[in-house]
Every structure is written in structure tokens, then in C-alpha cells.
Tab-separated table of C-alpha atoms in Angstrom:
chain	number	residue	atom	x	y	z
A	296	MET	CA	36.653	-22.555	56.244
A	297	THR	CA	34.975	-21.213	59.394
A	298	VAL	CA	31.878	-19.985	57.553
A	299	SER	CA	30.438	-20.573	54.111
A	300	LEU	CA	31.189	-18.254	51.212
A	301	GLU	CA	27.458	-17.575	50.879
A	302	GLN	CA	27.396	-16.123	54.398
A	303	LEU	CA	30.463	-14.008	53.698
A	304	ARG	CA	28.922	-12.557	50.526
A	305	ARG	CA	26.211	-11.023	52.710
A	306	CYS	CA	28.774	-9.114	54.792
A	307	HIS	CA	29.423	-5.413	54.192
A	308	ILE	CA	32.730	-4.859	55.990
A	309	ALA	CA	35.863	-6.925	56.699
A	310	VAL	CA	38.285	-6.186	59.535
A	311	ASP	CA	41.756	-7.551	60.257
A	312	LEU	CA	42.727	-6.581	63.807
A	313	GLY	CA	46.449	-7.281	64.035
A	314	ALA	CA	48.894	-6.704	66.858
A	315	ALA	CA	50.825	-4.222	64.702
A	316	ARG	CA	48.234	-2.799	62.277
A	317	THR	CA	44.470	-2.602	61.841
A	318	ARG	CA	43.005	-2.901	58.362
A	319	VAL	CA	39.406	-2.399	57.231
A	320	PHE	CA	37.916	-3.397	53.868
A	321	VAL	CA	34.495	-2.069	52.809
A	322	LYS	CA	32.565	-4.018	50.193
A	323	GLY	CA	32.430	-2.113	46.910
A	324	VAL	CA	34.969	0.474	48.110
A	325	GLY	CA	38.146	-1.453	48.936
A	326	LEU	CA	40.778	-1.017	51.626
A	327	VAL	CA	39.843	2.112	53.585
A	328	VAL	CA	41.958	1.785	56.765
A	329	ASP	CA	45.558	0.612	57.164
A	330	GLU	CA	46.894	2.118	60.391
A	331	PRO	CA	48.922	0.990	63.417
A	332	SER	CA	46.867	-0.621	66.189
A	333	ALA	CA	47.626	2.088	68.745
A	334	ALA	CA	45.659	4.657	70.700
A	335	ALA	CA	46.800	7.508	72.952
A	336	VAL	CA	44.657	8.131	76.064
A	337	ASN	CA	44.597	10.917	78.631
A	338	THR	CA	44.648	8.976	81.916
A	339	ARG	CA	43.235	11.939	83.864
A	340	THR	CA	40.050	12.335	81.823
A	341	GLY	CA	39.882	9.056	79.872
A	342	ALA	CA	39.672	11.025	76.614
A	343	LEU	CA	41.087	9.541	73.426
A	344	ILE	CA	43.773	11.862	72.076
A	345	ALA	CA	45.050	10.085	68.965
A	346	VAL	CA	44.795	6.810	67.092
A	347	GLY	CA	46.743	5.058	64.362
A	348	GLN	CA	49.924	6.558	62.958
A	349	PHE	CA	49.867	9.670	65.143
A	350	ALA	CA	49.472	7.582	68.314
A	351	GLU	CA	52.331	5.346	67.162
A	352	GLN	CA	54.603	8.382	66.790
A	353	MET	CA	53.744	9.446	70.339
A	354	THR	CA	55.127	6.217	71.854
A	355	GLY	CA	57.904	7.051	74.337
A	356	ARG	CA	57.453	10.801	73.807
A	357	THR	CA	54.442	11.583	76.019
A	358	PRO	CA	54.141	13.172	79.472
A	359	GLY	CA	53.132	10.966	82.379
A	360	TYR	CA	49.371	11.531	82.069
A	361	ILE	CA	49.227	10.374	78.424
A	362	ARG	CA	49.488	6.647	77.785
A	363	VAL	CA	49.808	4.894	74.434
A	364	VAL	CA	47.937	1.574	74.523
A	365	ARG	CA	47.606	-1.342	72.120
A	366	PRO	CA	44.174	-2.992	72.407
A	367	VAL	CA	45.251	-5.981	70.292
A	368	SER	CA	47.940	-8.471	71.297
A	369	GLY	CA	48.919	-11.502	69.249
A	370	GLY	CA	45.896	-11.112	66.970
A	371	THR	CA	43.523	-11.188	69.967
A	372	VAL	CA	41.557	-8.203	71.281
A	373	VAL	CA	42.609	-7.678	74.922
A	374	ASP	CA	40.730	-4.401	75.488
A	375	ILE	CA	37.327	-4.496	73.781
A	376	GLU	CA	36.227	-0.973	74.683
A	377	MET	CA	39.479	0.623	73.530
A	378	ALA	CA	39.458	-1.445	70.307
A	379	GLN	CA	35.940	-0.186	69.564
A	380	ARG	CA	36.919	3.435	70.191
A	381	MET	CA	40.040	3.062	68.070
A	382	LEU	CA	38.106	1.517	65.172
A	383	ARG	CA	35.403	4.194	65.280
A	384	HIS	CA	37.981	6.971	64.985
A	385	LEU	CA	39.947	5.163	62.285
A	386	LEU	CA	36.820	4.732	60.166
A	387	GLY	CA	35.848	8.393	60.460
A	388	GLU	CA	32.423	9.959	60.815
A	389	LYS	CA	31.581	9.937	57.091
A	390	LEU	CA	32.186	6.208	56.638
A	391	ARG	CA	30.399	5.387	59.907
A	392	ARG	CA	27.316	7.263	58.699
A	393	THR	CA	27.406	5.241	55.466
A	394	LEU	CA	27.574	1.973	57.377
A	395	ARG	CA	24.782	3.015	59.756
A	396	ARG	CA	22.416	3.364	56.801
A	397	LYS	CA	22.537	-0.394	56.257
A	398	PRO	CA	19.563	-1.910	58.134
A	399	ARG	CA	21.355	-5.123	59.087
A	400	LEU	CA	25.080	-4.477	59.013
A	401	ARG	CA	27.129	-7.672	58.718
A	402	ALA	CA	30.843	-7.805	59.428
A	403	ALA	CA	33.615	-10.358	58.895
A	404	ALA	CA	36.746	-10.519	61.001
A	405	CYS	CA	40.010	-12.475	60.867
A	406	THR	CA	40.905	-14.621	63.872
A	407	PRO	CA	44.180	-16.477	64.526
A	408	HIS	CA	44.258	-20.214	64.003
A	409	ASP	CA	42.909	-22.182	66.980
A	410	ALA	CA	41.724	-19.010	68.713
A	411	ASP	CA	40.024	-19.897	71.985
A	412	PRO	CA	36.326	-19.049	72.560
A	413	LEU	CA	37.205	-15.989	74.655
A	414	ALA	CA	39.329	-14.552	71.836
A	415	GLN	CA	36.538	-15.217	69.324
A	416	ARG	CA	33.983	-13.590	71.591
A	417	ALA	CA	36.223	-10.534	72.016
A	418	ALA	CA	36.421	-10.141	68.218
A	419	VAL	CA	32.638	-10.452	67.914
A	420	GLU	CA	32.000	-7.931	70.707
A	421	THR	CA	34.358	-5.453	69.043
A	422	MET	CA	32.443	-5.662	65.775
A	423	VAL	CA	29.084	-5.449	67.546
A	424	GLY	CA	30.286	-2.218	69.124
A	425	LEU	CA	30.598	-0.793	65.599
A	426	GLY	CA	26.936	-1.567	64.912
A	427	ALA	CA	27.250	-5.006	63.309
A	428	ARG	CA	24.129	-7.166	63.755
A	429	ARG	CA	25.951	-10.320	62.698
A	430	VAL	CA	29.676	-11.167	62.738
A	431	GLU	CA	31.371	-13.950	60.758
A	432	LEU	CA	34.803	-15.169	61.853
A	433	VAL	CA	37.324	-16.430	59.300
A	434	ASP	CA	40.642	-18.101	60.032
A	435	THR	CA	43.522	-15.768	59.184
A	436	LEU	CA	45.306	-18.602	57.356
A	437	ILE	CA	42.397	-19.080	54.940
A	438	ALA	CA	41.949	-15.346	54.341
A	439	ALA	CA	45.678	-14.784	53.747
A	440	ALA	CA	45.888	-17.740	51.344
A	441	VAL	CA	42.996	-16.345	49.304
A	442	GLY	CA	44.515	-12.856	49.365
A	443	CYS	CA	47.857	-13.994	47.947
A	444	GLY	CA	46.212	-15.980	45.133
A	445	LEU	CA	46.708	-19.555	46.323
A	446	PRO	CA	44.196	-22.088	44.881
A	447	VAL	CA	42.823	-23.014	48.303
A	448	GLU	CA	39.599	-24.499	46.898
A	449	GLN	CA	41.397	-27.069	44.734
A	450	PRO	CA	42.367	-30.630	45.790
A	451	GLU	CA	46.061	-29.788	45.895
A	452	ALA	CA	48.382	-28.832	48.712
A	453	THR	CA	49.333	-25.226	49.356
A	454	MET	CA	51.528	-24.136	52.264
A	455	ILE	CA	51.291	-20.668	53.742
A	456	LEU	CA	53.406	-18.917	56.365
A	457	VAL	CA	51.742	-15.910	58.037
A	458	CYS	CA	54.500	-13.859	59.695
A	459	GLY	CA	52.819	-11.508	62.154
A	460	ALA	CA	54.134	-9.090	64.754
A	461	ALA	CA	53.532	-11.368	67.746
A	462	THR	CA	52.962	-14.824	66.255
A	463	THR	CA	53.793	-16.860	63.174
A	464	GLN	CA	51.224	-19.258	61.737
A	465	VAL	CA	52.024	-22.011	59.259
A	466	ALA	CA	49.520	-24.343	57.600
A	467	VAL	CA	48.922	-26.744	54.735
A	468	LEU	CA	45.618	-26.124	52.941
A	469	SER	CA	43.569	-28.277	50.599
A	470	LEU	CA	39.927	-28.183	49.423
A	471	GLY	CA	39.316	-24.891	51.198
A	472	SER	CA	40.224	-26.270	54.620
A	473	ILE	CA	43.249	-26.487	56.895
A	474	VAL	CA	44.802	-29.947	56.797
A	475	THR	CA	47.365	-29.269	59.508
A	476	ALA	CA	48.575	-26.053	61.103
A	477	GLN	CA	50.826	-24.707	63.812
A	478	ARG	CA	50.803	-21.410	65.695
A	479	ILE	CA	54.240	-20.276	66.894
A	480	PRO	CA	54.625	-17.498	69.525
A	481	VAL	CA	57.452	-15.842	67.596
A	482	GLY	CA	56.997	-12.855	65.296
A	483	GLY	CA	58.471	-9.570	64.189
A	484	GLU	CA	58.552	-8.246	67.759
A	485	ALA	CA	60.806	-11.150	68.814
A	486	ILE	CA	63.149	-10.264	65.945
A	487	ASP	CA	63.191	-6.640	67.115
A	488	ARG	CA	64.061	-7.686	70.678
A	489	ALA	CA	66.875	-9.934	69.442
A	490	ILE	CA	68.419	-7.079	67.440
A	491	VAL	CA	68.084	-4.602	70.330
A	492	GLN	CA	69.623	-7.074	72.774
A	493	HIS	CA	72.517	-7.739	70.391
A	494	LEU	CA	73.280	-4.031	70.067
A	495	ARG	CA	73.131	-3.533	73.830
A	496	GLN	CA	75.394	-6.474	74.665
A	497	HIS	CA	77.996	-6.116	71.932
A	498	HIS	CA	77.974	-2.371	71.194
A	499	GLU	CA	76.639	-0.869	74.464
A	500	LEU	CA	74.026	0.965	72.421
A	501	VAL	CA	70.407	1.562	73.420
A	502	LEU	CA	67.857	2.124	70.690
A	503	PRO	CA	64.804	4.350	71.243
A	504	SER	CA	61.489	2.467	71.019
A	505	GLN	CA	60.632	4.248	67.786
A	506	SER	CA	63.917	3.218	66.125
A	507	VAL	CA	63.443	-0.554	66.172
A	508	ARG	CA	61.295	-0.766	63.051
A	509	PRO	CA	63.350	1.826	61.116
A	510	LEU	CA	66.412	-0.231	62.082
A	511	GLN	CA	64.939	-3.238	60.277
A	512	LEU	CA	64.243	-1.035	57.270
A	513	ALA	CA	67.801	0.304	57.362
A	514	LEU	CA	69.258	-3.184	57.561
A	515	ARG	CA	66.972	-4.292	54.740
A	516	GLY	CA	68.087	-1.377	52.598
A	517	ASN	CA	71.733	-2.168	53.362
A	518	GLY	CA	71.256	-5.811	52.479
A	519	LEU	CA	71.002	-8.027	55.552
A	520	THR	CA	71.782	-11.022	53.354
A	521	PRO	CA	74.972	-13.017	52.712
A	522	ASN	CA	75.482	-10.978	49.524
A	523	GLY	CA	74.915	-7.575	51.164
A	524	PRO	CA	77.395	-5.100	52.664
A	525	GLU	CA	79.468	-6.317	55.606
A	526	SER	CA	78.453	-3.502	57.951
A	527	THR	CA	75.930	-0.686	58.347
A	528	GLU	CA	75.813	2.444	60.548
A	529	ILE	CA	73.279	2.556	63.404
A	530	HIS	CA	72.477	5.567	65.632
A	531	GLY	CA	71.460	5.214	69.278
A	532	ARG	CA	72.254	6.168	72.872
A	533	ASP	CA	75.377	5.099	74.728
A	534	VAL	CA	74.594	2.891	77.728
A	535	ALA	CA	77.229	4.462	79.996
A	536	THR	CA	77.146	8.160	79.108
A	537	GLY	CA	73.597	8.508	77.783
A	538	LEU	CA	74.899	10.545	74.853
A	539	ALA	CA	74.042	9.981	71.218
A	540	ARG	CA	76.479	7.683	69.447
A	541	SER	CA	76.839	5.941	66.084
A	542	VAL	CA	78.346	2.511	65.583
A	543	HIS	CA	79.107	0.308	62.594
A	544	VAL	CA	77.258	-2.981	63.029
A	545	ASP	CA	78.427	-6.190	61.410
A	546	THR	CA	75.431	-7.483	59.438
A	547	ALA	CA	76.662	-11.072	59.705
A	548	ALA	CA	76.515	-10.796	63.511
A	549	VAL	CA	72.965	-9.412	63.318
A	550	ARG	CA	71.959	-12.321	61.080
A	551	GLU	CA	73.301	-14.685	63.726
A	552	ALA	CA	71.405	-12.814	66.475
A	553	ILE	CA	68.026	-13.124	64.749
A	554	HIS	CA	68.650	-16.762	63.874
A	555	THR	CA	67.821	-17.896	67.435
A	556	PRO	CA	64.143	-16.790	67.525
A	557	LEU	CA	63.663	-17.946	63.936
A	558	THR	CA	64.668	-21.488	64.941
A	559	ALA	CA	61.226	-21.867	66.517
A	560	VAL	CA	59.643	-21.028	63.143
A	561	LEU	CA	61.696	-23.743	61.443
A	562	ASP	CA	60.627	-26.223	64.124
A	563	GLY	CA	56.982	-25.328	63.507
A	564	ILE	CA	57.324	-25.846	59.753
A	565	GLY	CA	58.931	-29.236	60.388
A	566	LYS	CA	56.086	-30.303	62.682
A	567	VAL	CA	53.458	-29.296	60.101
A	568	LEU	CA	55.234	-31.293	57.399
A	569	ARG	CA	55.515	-34.330	59.681
A	570	ASP	CA	51.782	-34.223	60.428
A	571	CYS	CA	50.848	-33.747	56.768
A	572	PRO	CA	49.815	-36.719	54.544
A	573	PRO	CA	52.628	-37.863	52.195
A	574	ASP	CA	50.644	-37.058	49.018
A	575	LEU	CA	50.297	-33.422	50.045
A	576	VAL	CA	53.978	-33.181	51.014
A	577	ALA	CA	54.841	-34.373	47.500
A	578	ASP	CA	52.783	-31.462	46.104
A	579	LEU	CA	54.635	-29.015	48.331
A	580	ALA	CA	58.014	-30.133	46.997
A	581	ASP	CA	57.100	-28.354	43.741
A	582	ARG	CA	54.868	-25.519	44.963
A	583	GLY	CA	56.845	-24.628	48.067
A	584	ILE	CA	55.899	-22.087	50.742
A	585	ARG	CA	54.118	-18.758	50.272
A	586	MET	CA	55.051	-16.099	52.842
A	587	VAL	CA	52.637	-13.346	53.880
A	588	GLY	CA	52.467	-10.857	56.744
A	589	GLY	CA	54.479	-7.750	57.513
A	590	SER	CA	57.404	-9.697	58.981
A	591	ALA	CA	57.730	-11.738	55.774
A	592	LEU	CA	59.767	-8.819	54.416
A	593	LEU	CA	62.520	-9.417	56.952
A	594	PRO	CA	65.662	-9.487	54.826
A	595	GLY	CA	67.153	-12.926	54.375
A	596	LEU	CA	64.232	-14.803	55.991
A	597	ASP	CA	63.065	-16.339	52.706
A	598	GLN	CA	66.578	-17.551	51.871
A	599	MET	CA	66.948	-19.004	55.353
A	600	LEU	CA	63.746	-21.008	54.868
A	601	ARG	CA	64.936	-22.230	51.443
A	602	ASP	CA	68.188	-23.469	52.931
A	603	ALA	CA	66.487	-25.155	55.901
A	604	THR	CA	63.588	-26.852	54.067
A	605	GLY	CA	64.952	-27.362	50.560
A	606	MET	CA	61.627	-26.146	49.152
A	607	PRO	CA	60.862	-23.095	46.999
A	608	VAL	CA	59.871	-20.054	49.079
A	609	GLN	CA	58.002	-17.083	47.623
A	610	ILE	CA	56.943	-13.802	49.223
A	611	ALA	CA	53.472	-12.580	48.254
A	612	GLU	CA	53.168	-9.428	46.172
A	613	ARG	CA	51.586	-7.413	49.016
A	614	PRO	CA	52.304	-9.596	52.038
A	615	ASP	CA	51.170	-7.146	54.711
A	616	VAL	CA	47.560	-6.796	53.453
A	617	CYS	CA	46.924	-10.297	52.083
A	618	ALA	CA	44.568	-11.322	54.897
A	619	VAL	CA	42.187	-8.374	54.633
A	620	LEU	CA	42.281	-8.414	50.812
A	621	GLY	CA	41.463	-12.137	50.831
A	622	LEU	CA	38.567	-11.511	53.181
A	623	GLY	CA	37.412	-8.696	50.906
A	624	ALA	CA	37.577	-10.966	47.860
A	625	MET	CA	35.296	-13.445	49.637
A	626	LEU	CA	32.887	-10.627	50.524
A	627	GLU	CA	32.683	-9.538	46.895
A	628	GLY	CA	32.118	-13.089	45.629
A	629	LYS	CA	35.374	-13.372	43.683
A	630	ILE	CA	36.063	-16.871	45.067
A	631	GLN	CA	34.116	-19.787	43.575
A	632	PRO	CA	33.908	-22.847	45.833
A	633	LEU	CA	34.509	-26.343	44.498
A	634	ASP	CA	31.218	-28.229	44.249
A	635	LEU	CA	31.381	-31.191	46.645
A	636	SER	CA	27.670	-32.073	46.655
A	637	PRO	CA	26.784	-35.794	46.918
A	638	LEU	CA	26.572	-37.710	43.656
A	639	SER	CA	23.065	-38.700	42.551
A	640	ARG	CA	22.343	-42.366	41.917
């Protein structure tokens, strides 16, 4: 674990800055913010027009002088000032006043596995901009494992797969630490691009930017699994005429289209298992893989992993908020560390 549980218990606020969504947990209150990581800016004046869900809805629908930006990419803050402004507006004036009353505000933030020093510094600077006097950084893999109820502090192997928007992280945990891990630059956005490219090449259909995520939801509702319906209706714009058109898409062909980017995830899981000690791999044969993250809900992904690895695969109860809830549980002292103090003679 990056920091001790004792240090985390002194924190007042936990933040998970993701490429797709930003989540904030306040100690003693719970999850107070769960909004898209987007902000709309007037390029003429520099004024912030909207943040969160409203800014997300404005994507692709704004005039030229309004730009929708995403200050977080791949779990790393790429625009510190905009991330600070976005967070301040997402928290709201009332909650900010409450936090300002604390004389020495401490914050905890999730960082991707093996984040470089620049990425860590960007996360710290973002929290300092909110008034934090001290910032503790916790590996997203540890926080997500705690949030989905895995016994990370015990001397037994647990394997977690964090499926994010831009990256996928896989790790084997034991005794509260990461034994071996892999960060794969493939996430939900790569799945979206594969589906959009398939529809353009095979059906000459262009999807609006706001329709990619609803398309996944539609396919999920129509059963993008071997046992689901054979086809589903998708609405978009014709490439040649530019007019609105509906087509019936073969779900088996879509499954084949998204299989290519997911191959990299399977390769990453295989590398982690090869680097893992044999005793821990034996534990994983029974316990399997726990999937968290918003992209874990991609229909058919869990079954694909079962077929490829031969291990049990389970999706967490609330996969999209596991990381911030795990960080919040550590803030509130709900996790008891295993005592590894030296034995007395």
C-alpha cells in the first residue's frame, strides 16, 4: 500500500479522478460527487460554463467559441488548473465551506499503478488547489480491491481487473501489497472506437459522439452475448447522404469487432499470471478474477475471460465506484491491517 492506514484515517476527503468520471467521498458523509470528468469553457473569455453531466451533454453540440475539455486522461491529470476548477464546481459552495472549516484539510487520491512522478505531482497539485494541506496517494488497484470486498490484508492471493475508460489494470494482491501487476492501454474508449469503426466499414453508418455509450447500453440490453438476440437496431447518419438511417446490426459481428482490442487485456492477464509465484496462482484457480470499473459491465466480457483463462470471473456489485468506496472505507477506519510486527525473543 502506498501509505499506511493510520495516515489515511487522518484524511477528510477521498477523490478518484478518472478519465470518464470524477468521484468524491467525504468522511462521515459518503459519496457526494459522481459526475463525468468534463468541463465546458468559453474560449473568448475563459469562463467556465458547465461541468459534469451538463458539460458531457454539450459535447459535439456547441458553437465554435465553446469547447468541452477533459482535464483527466488515462487516470492522469493533464490540465491541473481546469481539474481544480471542475472539482470546485462539482463540490459546490456549501460543501467547500464545510471543508474550509477544517484547520488542516487532508485529502487522499487514487493514482494508476506505476504512475510516474509527474502524474503523481499533478494529482497532488490538484488536491492542493482545493485547500488540502497534505495529500496521500493510494494505488487504484488497492483501493478498488478494498471497495469490492476482497481480503487484501490476508496472506492469500486475490486477482483484480480494473476496467477503466482509457486503461485496464490487472494485479495479484497479497498481504495488502501488489505482488505483480500490469497496466494495459486498452479500455472502454477502445471498445467504443472498435464498434464505431465496424459500423462505418460494414454498414456505412456514422454514430454521433454522444451515441457511443448509449450504443453499448443498447447492445447490453439486447444481449451482446452468445445467448442473446442475433441482431439489434442502431440509429445513425448515412456516410454518403448524411441523412438519418437505421440498420440492423448482427451482434455476433460486433462481438468479433470488439474481440481485437480485448486481446491485449488477455495478454496482460497472462503476463501477470506468468510473473506470479506458483503458490498464489494455485489460490487464484479457486478464487478467480474480480472485475471492477465502468467497462467491466461490457456485455460478454466476463464470459470471454472465463473461456480464455479457465478461472472463475466475478463482477463486483458496484464496479464503477469500487475505487472511491474502498478509499472511503480506509478513511473511516473500516479496514484492519494484519499485524506483521517483529516477534519478540
